[in-house]
XYZ file of C-alpha atoms in Angstrom:
560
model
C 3.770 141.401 226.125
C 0.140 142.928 226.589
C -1.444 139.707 225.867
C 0.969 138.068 228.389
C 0.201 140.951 231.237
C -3.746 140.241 230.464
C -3.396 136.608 230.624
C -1.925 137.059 234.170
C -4.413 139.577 235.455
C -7.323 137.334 234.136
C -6.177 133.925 235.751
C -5.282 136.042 239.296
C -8.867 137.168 239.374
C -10.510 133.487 237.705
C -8.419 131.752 240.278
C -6.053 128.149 240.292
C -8.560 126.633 237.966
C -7.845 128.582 235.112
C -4.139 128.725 234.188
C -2.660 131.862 232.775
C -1.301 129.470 229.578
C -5.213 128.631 229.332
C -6.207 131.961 229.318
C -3.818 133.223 227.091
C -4.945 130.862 224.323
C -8.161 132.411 224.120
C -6.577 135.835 224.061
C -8.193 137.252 220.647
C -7.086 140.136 218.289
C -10.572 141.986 217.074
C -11.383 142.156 213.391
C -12.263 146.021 214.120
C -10.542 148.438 215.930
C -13.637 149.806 217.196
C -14.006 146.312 219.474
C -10.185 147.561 221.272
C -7.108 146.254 220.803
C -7.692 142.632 222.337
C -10.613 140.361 223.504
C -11.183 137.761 225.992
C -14.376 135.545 225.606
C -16.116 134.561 228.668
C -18.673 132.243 227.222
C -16.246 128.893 228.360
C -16.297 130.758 232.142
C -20.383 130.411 232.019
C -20.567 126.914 232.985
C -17.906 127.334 236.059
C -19.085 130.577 237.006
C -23.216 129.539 236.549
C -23.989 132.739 235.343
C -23.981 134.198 231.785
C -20.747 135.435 229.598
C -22.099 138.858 229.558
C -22.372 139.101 233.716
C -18.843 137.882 234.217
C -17.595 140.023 231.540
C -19.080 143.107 233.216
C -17.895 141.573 236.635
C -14.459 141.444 235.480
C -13.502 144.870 233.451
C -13.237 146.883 235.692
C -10.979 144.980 238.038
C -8.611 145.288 235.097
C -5.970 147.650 235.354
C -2.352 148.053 233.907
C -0.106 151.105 232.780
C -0.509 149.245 229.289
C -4.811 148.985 229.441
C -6.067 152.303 228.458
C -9.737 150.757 229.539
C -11.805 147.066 229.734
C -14.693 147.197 228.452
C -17.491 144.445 228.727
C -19.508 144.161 225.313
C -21.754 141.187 225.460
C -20.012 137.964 226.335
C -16.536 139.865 225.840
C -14.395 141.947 227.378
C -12.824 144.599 224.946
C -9.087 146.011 226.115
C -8.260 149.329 224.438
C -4.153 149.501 225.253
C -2.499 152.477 225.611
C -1.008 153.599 222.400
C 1.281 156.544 223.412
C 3.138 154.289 226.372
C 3.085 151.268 223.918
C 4.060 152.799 221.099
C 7.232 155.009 222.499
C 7.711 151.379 224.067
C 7.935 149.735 220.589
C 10.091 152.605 219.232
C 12.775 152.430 221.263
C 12.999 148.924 221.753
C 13.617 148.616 217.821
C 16.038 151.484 217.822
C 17.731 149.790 220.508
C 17.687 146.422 219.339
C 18.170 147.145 215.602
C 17.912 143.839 213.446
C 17.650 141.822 216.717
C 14.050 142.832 217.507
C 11.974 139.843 217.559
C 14.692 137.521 218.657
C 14.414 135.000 221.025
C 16.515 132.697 223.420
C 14.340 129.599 223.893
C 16.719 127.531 221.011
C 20.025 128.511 223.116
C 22.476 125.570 223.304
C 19.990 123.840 220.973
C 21.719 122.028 217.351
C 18.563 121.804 214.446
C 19.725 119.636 211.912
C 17.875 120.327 208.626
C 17.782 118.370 205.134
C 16.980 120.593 202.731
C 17.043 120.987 199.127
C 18.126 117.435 197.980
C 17.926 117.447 194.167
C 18.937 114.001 192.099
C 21.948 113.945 190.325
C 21.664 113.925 186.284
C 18.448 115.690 186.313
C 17.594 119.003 186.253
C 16.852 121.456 189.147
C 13.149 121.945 188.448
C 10.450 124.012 190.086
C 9.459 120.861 192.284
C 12.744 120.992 193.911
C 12.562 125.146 194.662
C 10.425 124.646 197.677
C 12.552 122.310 199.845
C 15.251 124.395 198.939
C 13.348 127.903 199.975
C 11.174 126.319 202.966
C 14.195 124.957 204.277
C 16.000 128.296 204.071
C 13.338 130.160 206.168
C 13.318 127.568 208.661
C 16.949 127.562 209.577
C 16.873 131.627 209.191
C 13.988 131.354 211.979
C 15.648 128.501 214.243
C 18.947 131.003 214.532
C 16.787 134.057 215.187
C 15.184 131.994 217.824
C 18.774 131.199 219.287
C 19.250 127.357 217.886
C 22.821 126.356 216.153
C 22.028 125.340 212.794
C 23.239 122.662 210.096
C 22.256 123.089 206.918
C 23.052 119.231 204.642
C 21.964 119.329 201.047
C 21.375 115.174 201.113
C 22.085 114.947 197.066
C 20.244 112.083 195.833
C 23.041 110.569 193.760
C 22.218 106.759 194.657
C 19.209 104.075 194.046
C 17.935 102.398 191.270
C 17.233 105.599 189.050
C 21.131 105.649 188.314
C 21.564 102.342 187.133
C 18.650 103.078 184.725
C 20.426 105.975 183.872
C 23.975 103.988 183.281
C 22.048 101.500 181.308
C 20.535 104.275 179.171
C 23.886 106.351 178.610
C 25.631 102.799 177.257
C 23.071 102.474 174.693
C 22.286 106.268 173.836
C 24.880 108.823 175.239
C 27.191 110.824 173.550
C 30.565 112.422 175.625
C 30.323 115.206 173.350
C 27.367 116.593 174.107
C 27.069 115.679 177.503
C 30.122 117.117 178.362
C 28.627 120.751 176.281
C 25.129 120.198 178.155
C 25.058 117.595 180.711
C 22.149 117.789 182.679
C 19.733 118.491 179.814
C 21.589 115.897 177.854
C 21.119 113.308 180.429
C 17.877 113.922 181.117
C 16.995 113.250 177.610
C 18.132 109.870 177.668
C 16.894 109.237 181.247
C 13.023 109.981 179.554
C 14.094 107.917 176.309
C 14.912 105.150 178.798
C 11.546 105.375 180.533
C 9.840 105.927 177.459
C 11.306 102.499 176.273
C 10.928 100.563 178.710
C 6.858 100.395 178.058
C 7.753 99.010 174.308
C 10.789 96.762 176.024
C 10.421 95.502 179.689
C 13.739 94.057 179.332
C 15.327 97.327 179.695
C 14.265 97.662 183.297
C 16.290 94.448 184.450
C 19.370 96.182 182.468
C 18.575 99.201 185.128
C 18.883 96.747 187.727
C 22.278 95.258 186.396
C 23.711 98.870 186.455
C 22.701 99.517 189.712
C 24.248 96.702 190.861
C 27.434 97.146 189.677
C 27.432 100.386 191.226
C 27.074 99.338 194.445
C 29.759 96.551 193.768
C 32.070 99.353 192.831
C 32.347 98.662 189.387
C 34.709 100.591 187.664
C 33.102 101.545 184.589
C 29.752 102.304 186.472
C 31.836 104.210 189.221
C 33.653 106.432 186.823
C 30.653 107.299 184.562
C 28.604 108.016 187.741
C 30.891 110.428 189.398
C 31.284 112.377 186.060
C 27.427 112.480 185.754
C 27.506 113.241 189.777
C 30.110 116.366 189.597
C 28.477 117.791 186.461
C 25.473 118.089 188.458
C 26.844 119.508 191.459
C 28.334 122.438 189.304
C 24.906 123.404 187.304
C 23.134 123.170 191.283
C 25.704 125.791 192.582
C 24.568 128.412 189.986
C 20.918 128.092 191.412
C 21.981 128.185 194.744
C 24.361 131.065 194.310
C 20.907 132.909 192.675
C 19.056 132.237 195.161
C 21.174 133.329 197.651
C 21.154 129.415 199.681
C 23.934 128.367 201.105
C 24.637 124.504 203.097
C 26.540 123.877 206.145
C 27.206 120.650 204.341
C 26.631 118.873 201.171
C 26.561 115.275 200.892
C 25.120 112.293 198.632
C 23.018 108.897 199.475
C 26.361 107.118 198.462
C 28.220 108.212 200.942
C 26.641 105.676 203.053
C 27.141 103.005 200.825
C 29.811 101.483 203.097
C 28.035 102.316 206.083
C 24.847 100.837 205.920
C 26.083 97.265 207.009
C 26.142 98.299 210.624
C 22.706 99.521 210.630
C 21.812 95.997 209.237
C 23.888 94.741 211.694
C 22.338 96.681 214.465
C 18.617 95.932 213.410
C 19.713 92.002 213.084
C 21.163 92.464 216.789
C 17.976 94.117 218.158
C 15.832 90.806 216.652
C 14.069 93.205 213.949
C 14.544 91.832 211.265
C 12.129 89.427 209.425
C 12.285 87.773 205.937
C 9.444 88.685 203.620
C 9.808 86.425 200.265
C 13.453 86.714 200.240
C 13.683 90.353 201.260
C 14.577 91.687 205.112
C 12.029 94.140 206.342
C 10.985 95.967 209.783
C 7.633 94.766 210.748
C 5.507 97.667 212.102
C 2.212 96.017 212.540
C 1.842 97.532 215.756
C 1.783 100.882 215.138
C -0.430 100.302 211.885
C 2.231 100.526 209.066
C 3.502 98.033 206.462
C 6.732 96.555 206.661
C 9.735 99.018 206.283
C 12.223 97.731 203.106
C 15.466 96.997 204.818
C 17.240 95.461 201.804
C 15.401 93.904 198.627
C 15.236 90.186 197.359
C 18.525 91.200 195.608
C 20.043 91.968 198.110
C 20.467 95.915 197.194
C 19.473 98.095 199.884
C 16.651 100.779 199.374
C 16.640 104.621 200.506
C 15.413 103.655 203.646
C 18.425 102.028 205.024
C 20.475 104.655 203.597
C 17.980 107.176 205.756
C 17.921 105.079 208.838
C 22.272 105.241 208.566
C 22.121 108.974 207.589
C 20.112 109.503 210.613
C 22.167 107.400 213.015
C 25.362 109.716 211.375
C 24.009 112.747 211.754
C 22.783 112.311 215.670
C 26.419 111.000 216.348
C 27.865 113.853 214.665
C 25.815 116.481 216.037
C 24.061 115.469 218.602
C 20.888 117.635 217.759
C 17.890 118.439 219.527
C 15.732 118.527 215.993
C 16.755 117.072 212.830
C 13.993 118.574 210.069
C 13.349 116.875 206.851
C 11.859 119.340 204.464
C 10.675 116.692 202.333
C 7.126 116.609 200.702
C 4.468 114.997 201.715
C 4.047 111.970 199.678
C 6.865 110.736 201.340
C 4.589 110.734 204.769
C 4.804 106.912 204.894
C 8.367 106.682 204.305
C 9.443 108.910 207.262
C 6.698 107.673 209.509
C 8.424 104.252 209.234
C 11.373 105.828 209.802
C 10.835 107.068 212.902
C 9.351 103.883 214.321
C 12.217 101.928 213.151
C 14.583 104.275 214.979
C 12.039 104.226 218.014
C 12.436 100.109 217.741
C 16.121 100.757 218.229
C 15.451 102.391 221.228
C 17.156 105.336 220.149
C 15.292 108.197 222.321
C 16.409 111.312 219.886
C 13.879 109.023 216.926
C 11.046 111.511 218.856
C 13.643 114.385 217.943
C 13.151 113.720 214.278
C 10.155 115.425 212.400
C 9.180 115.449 208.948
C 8.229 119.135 207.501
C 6.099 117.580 204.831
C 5.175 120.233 202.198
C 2.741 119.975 199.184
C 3.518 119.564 195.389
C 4.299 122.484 193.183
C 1.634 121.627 190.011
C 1.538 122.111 186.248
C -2.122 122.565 184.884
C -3.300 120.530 188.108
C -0.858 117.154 188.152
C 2.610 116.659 189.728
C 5.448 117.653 187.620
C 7.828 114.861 186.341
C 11.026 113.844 184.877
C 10.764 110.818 183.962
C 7.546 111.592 181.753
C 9.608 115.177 180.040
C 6.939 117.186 182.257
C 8.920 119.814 184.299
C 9.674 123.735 184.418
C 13.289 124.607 184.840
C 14.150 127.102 188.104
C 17.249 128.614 185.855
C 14.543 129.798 183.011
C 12.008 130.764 185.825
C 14.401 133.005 187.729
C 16.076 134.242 184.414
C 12.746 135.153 183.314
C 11.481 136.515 186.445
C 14.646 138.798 186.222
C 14.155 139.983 183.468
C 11.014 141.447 183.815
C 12.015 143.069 186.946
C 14.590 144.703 184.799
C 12.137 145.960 182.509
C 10.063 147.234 185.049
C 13.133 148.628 186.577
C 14.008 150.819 182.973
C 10.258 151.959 182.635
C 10.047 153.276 186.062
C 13.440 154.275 187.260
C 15.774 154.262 184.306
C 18.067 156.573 186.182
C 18.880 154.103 189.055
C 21.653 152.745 190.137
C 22.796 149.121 190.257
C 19.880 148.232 188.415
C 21.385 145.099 187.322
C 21.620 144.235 191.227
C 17.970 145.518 191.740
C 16.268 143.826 189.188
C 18.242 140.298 190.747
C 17.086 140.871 193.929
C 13.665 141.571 192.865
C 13.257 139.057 190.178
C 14.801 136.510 192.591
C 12.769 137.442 195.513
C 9.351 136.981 193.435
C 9.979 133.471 192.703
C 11.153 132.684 196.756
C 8.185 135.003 198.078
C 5.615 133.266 195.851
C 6.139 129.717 197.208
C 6.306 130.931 200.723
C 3.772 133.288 201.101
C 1.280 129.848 201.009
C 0.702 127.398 203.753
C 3.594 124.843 203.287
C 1.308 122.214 203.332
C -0.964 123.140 200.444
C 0.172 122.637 196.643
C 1.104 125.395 194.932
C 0.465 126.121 190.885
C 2.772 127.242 188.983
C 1.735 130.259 187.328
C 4.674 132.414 185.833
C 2.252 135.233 185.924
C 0.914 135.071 189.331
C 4.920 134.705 190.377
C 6.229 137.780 188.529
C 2.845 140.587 189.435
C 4.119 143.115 190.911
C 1.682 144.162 192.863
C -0.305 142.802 195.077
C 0.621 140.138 197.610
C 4.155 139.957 196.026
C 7.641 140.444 197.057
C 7.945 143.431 194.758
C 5.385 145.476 197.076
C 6.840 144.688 200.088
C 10.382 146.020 198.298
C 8.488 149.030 197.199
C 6.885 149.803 200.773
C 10.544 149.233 202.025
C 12.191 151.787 199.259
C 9.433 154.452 199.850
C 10.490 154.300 203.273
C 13.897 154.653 202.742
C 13.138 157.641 200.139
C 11.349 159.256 203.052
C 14.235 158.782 205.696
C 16.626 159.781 203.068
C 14.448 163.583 201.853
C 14.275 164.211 205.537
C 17.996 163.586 206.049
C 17.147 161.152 209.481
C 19.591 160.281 211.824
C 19.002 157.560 214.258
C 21.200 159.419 216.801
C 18.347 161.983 216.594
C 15.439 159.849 217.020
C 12.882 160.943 219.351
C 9.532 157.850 220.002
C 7.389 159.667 221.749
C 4.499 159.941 219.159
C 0.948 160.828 220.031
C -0.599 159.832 216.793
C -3.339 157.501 216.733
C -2.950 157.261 212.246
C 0.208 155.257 213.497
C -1.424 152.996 215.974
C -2.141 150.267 213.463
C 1.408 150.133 212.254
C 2.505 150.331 216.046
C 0.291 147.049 216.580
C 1.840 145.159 213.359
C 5.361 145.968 214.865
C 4.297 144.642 218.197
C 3.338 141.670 216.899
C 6.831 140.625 214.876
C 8.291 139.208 217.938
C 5.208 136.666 218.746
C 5.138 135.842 214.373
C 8.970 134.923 214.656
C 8.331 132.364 217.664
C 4.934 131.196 215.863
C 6.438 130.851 212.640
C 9.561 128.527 213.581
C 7.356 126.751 216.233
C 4.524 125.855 213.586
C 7.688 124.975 211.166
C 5.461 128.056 208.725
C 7.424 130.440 207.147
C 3.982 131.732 205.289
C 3.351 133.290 208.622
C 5.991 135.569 208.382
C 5.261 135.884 204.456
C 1.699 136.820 205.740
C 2.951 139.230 208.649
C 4.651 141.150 206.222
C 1.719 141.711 203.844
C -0.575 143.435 206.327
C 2.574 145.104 208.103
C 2.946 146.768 204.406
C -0.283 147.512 204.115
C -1.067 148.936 207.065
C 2.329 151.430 206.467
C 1.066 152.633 202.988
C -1.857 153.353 204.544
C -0.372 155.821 206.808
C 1.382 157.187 204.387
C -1.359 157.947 202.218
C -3.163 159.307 204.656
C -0.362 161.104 207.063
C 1.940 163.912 205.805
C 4.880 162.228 207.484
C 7.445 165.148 206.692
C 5.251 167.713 208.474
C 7.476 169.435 211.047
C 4.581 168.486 214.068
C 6.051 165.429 215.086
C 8.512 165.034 212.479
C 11.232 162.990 214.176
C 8.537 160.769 215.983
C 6.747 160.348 212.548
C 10.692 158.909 211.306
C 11.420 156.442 213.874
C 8.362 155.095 213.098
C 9.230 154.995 209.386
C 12.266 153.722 210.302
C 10.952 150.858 212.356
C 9.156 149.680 210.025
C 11.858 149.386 207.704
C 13.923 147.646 209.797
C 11.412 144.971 210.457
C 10.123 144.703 207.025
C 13.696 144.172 205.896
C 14.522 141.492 208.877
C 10.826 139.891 208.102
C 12.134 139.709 204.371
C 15.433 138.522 205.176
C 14.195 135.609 207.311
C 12.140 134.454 204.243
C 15.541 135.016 202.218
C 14.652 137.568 200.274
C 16.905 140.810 199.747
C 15.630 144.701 200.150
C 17.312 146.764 197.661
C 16.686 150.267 199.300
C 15.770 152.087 195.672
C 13.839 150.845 193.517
């Protein structure tokens, strides 16, 4: 709000020229609290103005005034704004006792439909590390698109059709066994889907048998049908034991194949439209002018390719919902694939194809390279998260033996490590895997953001706090810094969803639980001065830090 109420003030006195949206995005927070609270830079002014940043920062301090400014100050080529931290801070206090888990909400989705694919694991093959951060990315964003007032659909777009699955029929008539796929299936079939690949470098002739497969799969073949859906449900049950873990849920859950009958009409429509064009016996989209090969429509075979099944999915999913955004959380070597995408919708003259965004992400590595199945190379989730629990359970017995529902605890921490570690980084770097970095727990972890939460909690709970009771008028400038970081949750929500970053929030929550355990280290909270101020604070924070947390889908167990 205070950067909003400066913004205004500063474009009143600049004049038309300047807009108060301009102004506001040069708005800066200082590194030190000894430069105030916020900053404005007047060096772009200088050239408008023909005089230097320094003069009009002196010139225009002291015509700022606000019941939120405790003083403008001109230092240099800046003006320094010191707010007023008792007014603000009762402010923030009883806005989040008021508002309770809604503080930081927002209306600007309202009557808005976000349509995310998320997740999306293949069939037959197990759910690996690569595949947790879709599935966790995608989480946070639809958490952040309802707390910014959007309707949400969650679809879990199962990758149960393409080429890979007639490779994988070929390989089961030659090397599976019922028996021990039916006691292990996905492990099982992953075996023989490597063996296959592995193979296939010695015997080229395997691939074409692939390509038979495949074929009769999309012809309905009854053998291949039958054998696919058993390798299909399999699947489906081993996925829902991650997802129950980790705590995801989908609106909907649906596979490639279910557009197998569907994807004649977009054919259809794209022949209609005059798009397309033969390319040595296979129909493709030509996007020349926007700088992009040719999208595969349907291959010299005449199988189709994920792309038309994309392009139909899309078309479905617009009829059915009508949405205002429809997020892929895919990553981002499949750039190229949803740029054409887009453009082929675009060519359709479909005007929601601008509605539809990829969230590319980067690759979760092993020792520096890409994790694979096809080449044996990947790192279950199950083991990770069974480990990670573990631990958290140990921890739990040398610390707190004595606690309650440790077997709860020690799933929502060990859980929350693995989601926290993924999102905590910018979505669009790679992350390493590092089983060590995932499960410290301290640091920038989930575990110490759990830990600031229960020492909160311990504090409410010694001092027997009431929220009835609360009073927020504290004049305690220790607190200030915490005041600021719950101030700022609001603007981190809106940034967050709007950037399509959970790691902001991730972030946010690190220095909001820093800058708490440094007040309490350095503030005897239970003190009777003050004490019920001192608790709504404590209080606030926890509800925040618990919201912040939940957003990122990650739960708070309040002892640890």
């Amino acid at each position: 709000m205070e950067k909003h109420v400066l913004a205004l003030q500063l474009s009143h006195l600049l004049g038309e020229e300047f807009s108060r949206e301009w102004v506001y995005s040069l708005i800066e927070i200082p590194k030190q609290e000894k430069f105030g609270d916020l900053a404005f830079p007047c060096f772009q002014l200088a050239k408008s103005f023909r005089q230097s940043p320094a003069k009009i920062a002196a010139q225009l301090a002291p015509r700022l005034e606000h019941d939120l400014f405790a003083s403008a100050q001109p230092a240099g080529g800046y003006i320094n704004i010191f707010l007023n931290q008792p007014v603000l801070t009762e402010q923030t206090l009883k806005q989040i006792l008021t508002e309770g888990t809604n503080y930081g909400s927002h209306q600007f989705g309202a009557d808005q439909n976000v349509v995310l694919d998320m997740s999306a694991p293949n069939i037959a093959k197990p759910f690996s590390m690569g595949h947790l951060r879709s599935t966790v990315i995608g989480n946070a964003l639809a958490n952040l698109a309802e707390k910014c007032g959007y309707e949400t659909m969650k679809i879990n777009y199962i990758g149960d059709y393409g080429t890979q699955f007639g490779k994988l029929l070929a390989a089961y008539q030659k090397w599976g066994d019922d028996e021990q796929i039916r006691s292990n299936p996905i492990p099982e079939l992953t075996k023989i889907y490597v063996r296959f690949h592995e193979e296939a470098e010695q015997d080229p002739s395997l691939i074409e048998e692939g390509r038979h497969w495949f074929k009769k799969l999309e012809g309905n073949d009854a053998e291949a049908v039958k054998h696919w859906k058993w390798f299909k449900d399999a699947s489906l049950e081993e996925f829902n034991k991650i997802y129950d873990l980790l705590g995801v849920t989908f609106d909907l859950t649906r596979g490639e194949a279910y557009y197998n009958d569907k994807m004649d009409g977009t054919v259809y429509q794209l022949k209609e439209n005059g798009l397309l064009t033969d390319s040595e016996g296979a129909k493709v989209v030509r996007l020349d002018d926007e700088g992009l090969p040719p999208c595969l429509i349907k291959k010299s075979n005449g199988t189709t390719i994920y792309a038309t099944r994309d392009l139909t999915a899309a078309i479905d999913r617009y009829n059915s919902y009508q949405f205002n955004e429809a997020l892929y959380v895919v990553g981002h070597e499949q750039t190229l694939h949803f740029q054409q995408i887009k453009h082929v919708l675009a060519k359709l003259n479909l005007p929601w194809a601008q509605d539809v965004k990829h969230i590319s992400f980067g690759m979760m590595l092993q020792n520096g390279s890409k994790m694979s199945t096809r080449k044996g190379k990947t790192i279950l989730l199950k083991e990770v998260l069974a480990e990670a629990i573990d631990q958290a359970k140990t921890n739990i017995e040398d610390k707190n033996p004595a606690l309650i529902n440790k077997e709860e605890v020690a799933k929502q921490v060990g859980v929350g490590a693995v989601i926290f570690h993924d999102l905590k980084h910018d979505r669009r770097n790679d992350v390493e895997f590092s089983l060590k970095d995932m499960l410290t727990f301290e640091g920038d972890t989930a575990p110490y953001l759990q830990y600031a939460n229960a020492r909160a909690q311990s504090l409410l709970e010694k001092a027997k706090y009431v929220q009835e009771d609360a009073e927020v008028s504290l004049h305690d400038p220790n607190a200030w810094t915490v005041v600021k970081q719950l101030r700022l949750f609001p603007e981190m929500v809106m940034r967050a969803y709007t950037d399509y970053d959970p790691s902001k929030i991730a972030r946010y929550l690190l220095d909001l639980a820093k800058a708490f355990n440094k007040y309490y280290a350095g503030t005897k909270i239970l003190q009777e001065e003050q004490l019920h101020a001192r608790l709504t604070l404590v209080y606030g924070f926890s509800v925040v830090l618990k919201e912040g947390l939940r957003l990122l889908g990650i739960h708070t167990p309040e002892k640890m």
